[in-house]
Amino acid sequence: MSLEARVQAASTEFQKIQTELSGAVEARQRLDAQLSENEMVKKEFNQLTPNNTVYKMVGPVLVKQEQNEAKSNVDKRLDFIRSEIKRIEGQLKEVGEKSEKKKLEIVEMQAQMQQQKQVASGAPIIGVD
């Protein structure tokens, strides 16, 4: 495979990695919004008295729900969201490292191509240290 073809293949792979990275960033942002929303709900629940009634929306209908059950559901949801954030953070780190590696690989190959063009044209090669 020629150097140009390898650069093209690496560039295509780099674009795929960037798309994957973008998807992970969007997922992280959605999780942050969900975390914030559920933390607000938990704050509201902490201000309730035993006399307050809690309703849960099921489709277009509000259904009465026990306070303890509602609080428990929010706590479980918060735990789940936090664990998903940790998972996505790991994915972001991994994909970011993969992206950086691929970018360096492309830069090296482009430098090799440039050097080959200089040799082919008979131009003097200037080393960069």
PDB file of C-alpha atoms in Angstrom:
ATOM      1  CA  MET A   1       0.000   0.000   0.000  1.00  0.00           C
ATOM      2  CA  SER A   2       1.393   3.381  -0.965  1.00  0.00           C
ATOM      3  CA  LEU A   3       2.081   6.025   1.645  1.00  0.00           C
ATOM      4  CA  GLU A   4      -0.672   8.236   0.197  1.00  0.00           C
ATOM      5  CA  ALA A   5      -3.183   5.391   0.464  1.00  0.00           C
ATOM      6  CA  ARG A   6      -2.113   4.779   4.065  1.00  0.00           C
ATOM      7  CA  VAL A   7      -2.564   8.469   4.874  1.00  0.00           C
ATOM      8  CA  GLN A   8      -6.022   8.414   3.281  1.00  0.00           C
ATOM      9  CA  ALA A   9      -6.995   5.270   5.239  1.00  0.00           C
ATOM     10  CA  ALA A  10      -5.679   6.774   8.486  1.00  0.00           C
ATOM     11  CA  SER A  11      -7.575  10.017   7.789  1.00  0.00           C
ATOM     12  CA  THR A  12     -10.795   8.081   7.247  1.00  0.00           C
ATOM     13  CA  GLU A  13     -10.214   6.187  10.483  1.00  0.00           C
ATOM     14  CA  PHE A  14      -9.470   9.479  12.269  1.00  0.00           C
ATOM     15  CA  GLN A  15     -12.817  10.882  11.061  1.00  0.00           C
ATOM     16  CA  LYS A  16     -14.608   7.798  12.414  1.00  0.00           C
ATOM     17  CA  ILE A  17     -12.860   8.262  15.764  1.00  0.00           C
ATOM     18  CA  GLN A  18     -13.911  11.933  15.804  1.00  0.00           C
ATOM     19  CA  THR A  19     -17.529  10.904  15.138  1.00  0.00           C
ATOM     20  CA  GLU A  20     -17.326   8.399  17.999  1.00  0.00           C
ATOM     21  CA  LEU A  21     -15.842  11.090  20.241  1.00  0.00           C
ATOM     22  CA  SER A  22     -18.607  13.516  19.290  1.00  0.00           C
ATOM     23  CA  GLY A  23     -21.261  10.911  20.143  1.00  0.00           C
ATOM     24  CA  ALA A  24     -19.676  10.287  23.535  1.00  0.00           C
ATOM     25  CA  VAL A  25     -19.563  14.030  24.262  1.00  0.00           C
ATOM     26  CA  GLU A  26     -23.262  14.348  23.379  1.00  0.00           C
ATOM     27  CA  ALA A  27     -24.101  11.387  25.630  1.00  0.00           C
ATOM     28  CA  ARG A  28     -22.128  13.004  28.464  1.00  0.00           C
ATOM     29  CA  GLN A  29     -24.029  16.269  28.012  1.00  0.00           C
ATOM     30  CA  ARG A  30     -27.390  14.458  28.094  1.00  0.00           C
ATOM     31  CA  LEU A  31     -26.352  12.644  31.269  1.00  0.00           C
ATOM     32  CA  ASP A  32     -25.280  15.929  32.874  1.00  0.00           C
ATOM     33  CA  ALA A  33     -28.708  17.402  32.113  1.00  0.00           C
ATOM     34  CA  GLN A  34     -30.451  14.316  33.546  1.00  0.00           C
ATOM     35  CA  LEU A  35     -28.244  14.411  36.634  1.00  0.00           C
ATOM     36  CA  SER A  36     -29.041  18.066  37.235  1.00  0.00           C
ATOM     37  CA  GLU A  37     -32.770  17.495  36.752  1.00  0.00           C
ATOM     38  CA  ASN A  38     -32.860  14.527  39.122  1.00  0.00           C
ATOM     39  CA  GLU A  39     -30.811  16.351  41.755  1.00  0.00           C
ATOM     40  CA  MET A  40     -33.376  19.174  41.650  1.00  0.00           C
ATOM     41  CA  VAL A  41     -36.181  16.639  42.106  1.00  0.00           C
ATOM     42  CA  LYS A  42     -34.340  15.144  45.079  1.00  0.00           C
ATOM     43  CA  LYS A  43     -33.999  18.628  46.634  1.00  0.00           C
ATOM     44  CA  GLU A  44     -37.722  19.158  46.198  1.00  0.00           C
ATOM     45  CA  PHE A  45     -38.443  15.777  47.797  1.00  0.00           C
ATOM     46  CA  ASN A  46     -36.304  16.724  50.810  1.00  0.00           C
ATOM     47  CA  GLN A  47     -38.629  19.671  51.443  1.00  0.00           C
ATOM     48  CA  LEU A  48     -41.801  17.544  51.487  1.00  0.00           C
ATOM     49  CA  THR A  49     -43.755  16.864  54.649  1.00  0.00           C
ATOM     50  CA  PRO A  50     -45.547  13.547  55.238  1.00  0.00           C
ATOM     51  CA  ASN A  51     -48.821  15.315  54.369  1.00  0.00           C
ATOM     52  CA  ASN A  52     -47.680  16.206  50.838  1.00  0.00           C
ATOM     53  CA  THR A  53     -48.946  14.080  47.976  1.00  0.00           C
ATOM     54  CA  VAL A  54     -46.617  12.935  45.207  1.00  0.00           C
ATOM     55  CA  TYR A  55     -47.857  12.140  41.719  1.00  0.00           C
ATOM     56  CA  LYS A  56     -46.111  10.249  38.972  1.00  0.00           C
ATOM     57  CA  MET A  57     -46.866  10.936  35.329  1.00  0.00           C
ATOM     58  CA  VAL A  58     -47.778   7.749  33.477  1.00  0.00           C
ATOM     59  CA  GLY A  59     -48.430   8.702  29.882  1.00  0.00           C
ATOM     60  CA  PRO A  60     -50.913  11.588  29.953  1.00  0.00           C
ATOM     61  CA  VAL A  61     -52.193  10.676  33.468  1.00  0.00           C
ATOM     62  CA  LEU A  62     -50.961  11.653  36.932  1.00  0.00           C
ATOM     63  CA  VAL A  63     -51.017   8.691  39.319  1.00  0.00           C
ATOM     64  CA  LYS A  64     -50.638   9.018  43.091  1.00  0.00           C
ATOM     65  CA  GLN A  65     -47.370   7.545  44.383  1.00  0.00           C
ATOM     66  CA  GLU A  66     -45.951   6.877  47.831  1.00  0.00           C
ATOM     67  CA  GLN A  67     -43.310   9.420  48.835  1.00  0.00           C
ATOM     68  CA  ASN A  68     -40.810   6.748  49.887  1.00  0.00           C
ATOM     69  CA  GLU A  69     -41.206   4.929  46.575  1.00  0.00           C
ATOM     70  CA  ALA A  70     -40.747   8.154  44.616  1.00  0.00           C
ATOM     71  CA  LYS A  71     -37.652   9.096  46.651  1.00  0.00           C
ATOM     72  CA  SER A  72     -36.219   5.626  46.187  1.00  0.00           C
ATOM     73  CA  ASN A  73     -36.795   5.781  42.426  1.00  0.00           C
ATOM     74  CA  VAL A  74     -34.988   9.118  42.188  1.00  0.00           C
ATOM     75  CA  ASP A  75     -32.060   7.787  44.247  1.00  0.00           C
ATOM     76  CA  LYS A  76     -31.790   4.739  41.986  1.00  0.00           C
ATOM     77  CA  ARG A  77     -31.959   6.946  38.906  1.00  0.00           C
ATOM     78  CA  LEU A  78     -29.195   9.184  40.310  1.00  0.00           C
ATOM     79  CA  ASP A  79     -26.990   6.140  41.005  1.00  0.00           C
ATOM     80  CA  PHE A  80     -27.578   4.872  37.477  1.00  0.00           C
ATOM     81  CA  ILE A  81     -26.826   8.259  35.892  1.00  0.00           C
ATOM     82  CA  ARG A  82     -23.614   8.634  37.925  1.00  0.00           C
ATOM     83  CA  SER A  83     -22.431   5.168  36.897  1.00  0.00           C
ATOM     84  CA  GLU A  84     -23.214   5.982  33.247  1.00  0.00           C
ATOM     85  CA  ILE A  85     -21.242   9.231  33.559  1.00  0.00           C
ATOM     86  CA  LYS A  86     -18.239   7.253  34.859  1.00  0.00           C
ATOM     87  CA  ARG A  87     -18.569   4.801  31.971  1.00  0.00           C
ATOM     88  CA  ILE A  88     -18.802   7.616  29.399  1.00  0.00           C
ATOM     89  CA  GLU A  89     -15.845   9.425  31.000  1.00  0.00           C
ATOM     90  CA  GLY A  90     -13.775   6.261  30.529  1.00  0.00           C
ATOM     91  CA  GLN A  91     -14.961   6.016  26.935  1.00  0.00           C
ATOM     92  CA  LEU A  92     -14.101   9.684  26.325  1.00  0.00           C
ATOM     93  CA  LYS A  93     -10.598   9.157  27.709  1.00  0.00           C
ATOM     94  CA  GLU A  94     -10.057   6.025  25.609  1.00  0.00           C
ATOM     95  CA  VAL A  95     -11.381   7.550  22.392  1.00  0.00           C
ATOM     96  CA  GLY A  96      -9.461  10.771  23.029  1.00  0.00           C
ATOM     97  CA  GLU A  97      -6.216   8.827  23.369  1.00  0.00           C
ATOM     98  CA  LYS A  98      -7.034   6.831  20.232  1.00  0.00           C
ATOM     99  CA  SER A  99      -7.718  10.090  18.378  1.00  0.00           C
ATOM    100  CA  GLU A 100      -4.445  11.640  19.499  1.00  0.00           C
ATOM    101  CA  LYS A 101      -2.485   8.533  18.455  1.00  0.00           C
ATOM    102  CA  LYS A 102      -4.115   8.493  15.021  1.00  0.00           C
ATOM    103  CA  LYS A 103      -3.475  12.217  14.581  1.00  0.00           C
ATOM    104  CA  LEU A 104       0.233  11.750  15.342  1.00  0.00           C
ATOM    105  CA  GLU A 105       0.361   8.804  12.951  1.00  0.00           C
ATOM    106  CA  ILE A 106      -1.125  10.943  10.162  1.00  0.00           C
ATOM    107  CA  VAL A 107       1.287  13.817  10.848  1.00  0.00           C
ATOM    108  CA  GLU A 108       4.253  11.418  10.690  1.00  0.00           C
ATOM    109  CA  MET A 109       3.061   9.917   7.408  1.00  0.00           C
ATOM    110  CA  GLN A 110       2.481  13.374   5.923  1.00  0.00           C
ATOM    111  CA  ALA A 111       6.014  14.358   6.931  1.00  0.00           C
ATOM    112  CA  GLN A 112       7.319  11.209   5.219  1.00  0.00           C
ATOM    113  CA  MET A 113       5.338  12.082   2.080  1.00  0.00           C
ATOM    114  CA  GLN A 114       6.753  15.609   2.115  1.00  0.00           C
ATOM    115  CA  GLN A 115      10.251  14.239   2.494  1.00  0.00           C
ATOM    116  CA  GLN A 116       9.690  11.804  -0.402  1.00  0.00           C
ATOM    117  CA  LYS A 117       8.461  14.657  -2.618  1.00  0.00           C
ATOM    118  CA  GLN A 118      11.547  16.706  -1.760  1.00  0.00           C
ATOM    119  CA  VAL A 119      13.827  13.764  -2.600  1.00  0.00           C
ATOM    120  CA  ALA A 120      11.961  13.152  -5.866  1.00  0.00           C
ATOM    121  CA  SER A 121      12.212  16.808  -6.877  1.00  0.00           C
ATOM    122  CA  GLY A 122      15.903  16.996  -6.029  1.00  0.00           C
ATOM    123  CA  ALA A 123      15.331  19.740  -3.455  1.00  0.00           C
ATOM    124  CA  PRO A 124      17.691  19.807  -0.467  1.00  0.00           C
ATOM    125  CA  ILE A 125      16.278  18.152   2.650  1.00  0.00           C
ATOM    126  CA  ILE A 126      16.255  20.330   5.713  1.00  0.00           C
ATOM    127  CA  GLY A 127      16.149  18.408   8.979  1.00  0.00           C
ATOM    128  CA  VAL A 128      13.881  19.552  11.770  1.00  0.00           C
ATOM    129  CA  ASP A 129      15.046  18.754  15.272  1.00  0.00           C
TER     130      ASP A 129
END
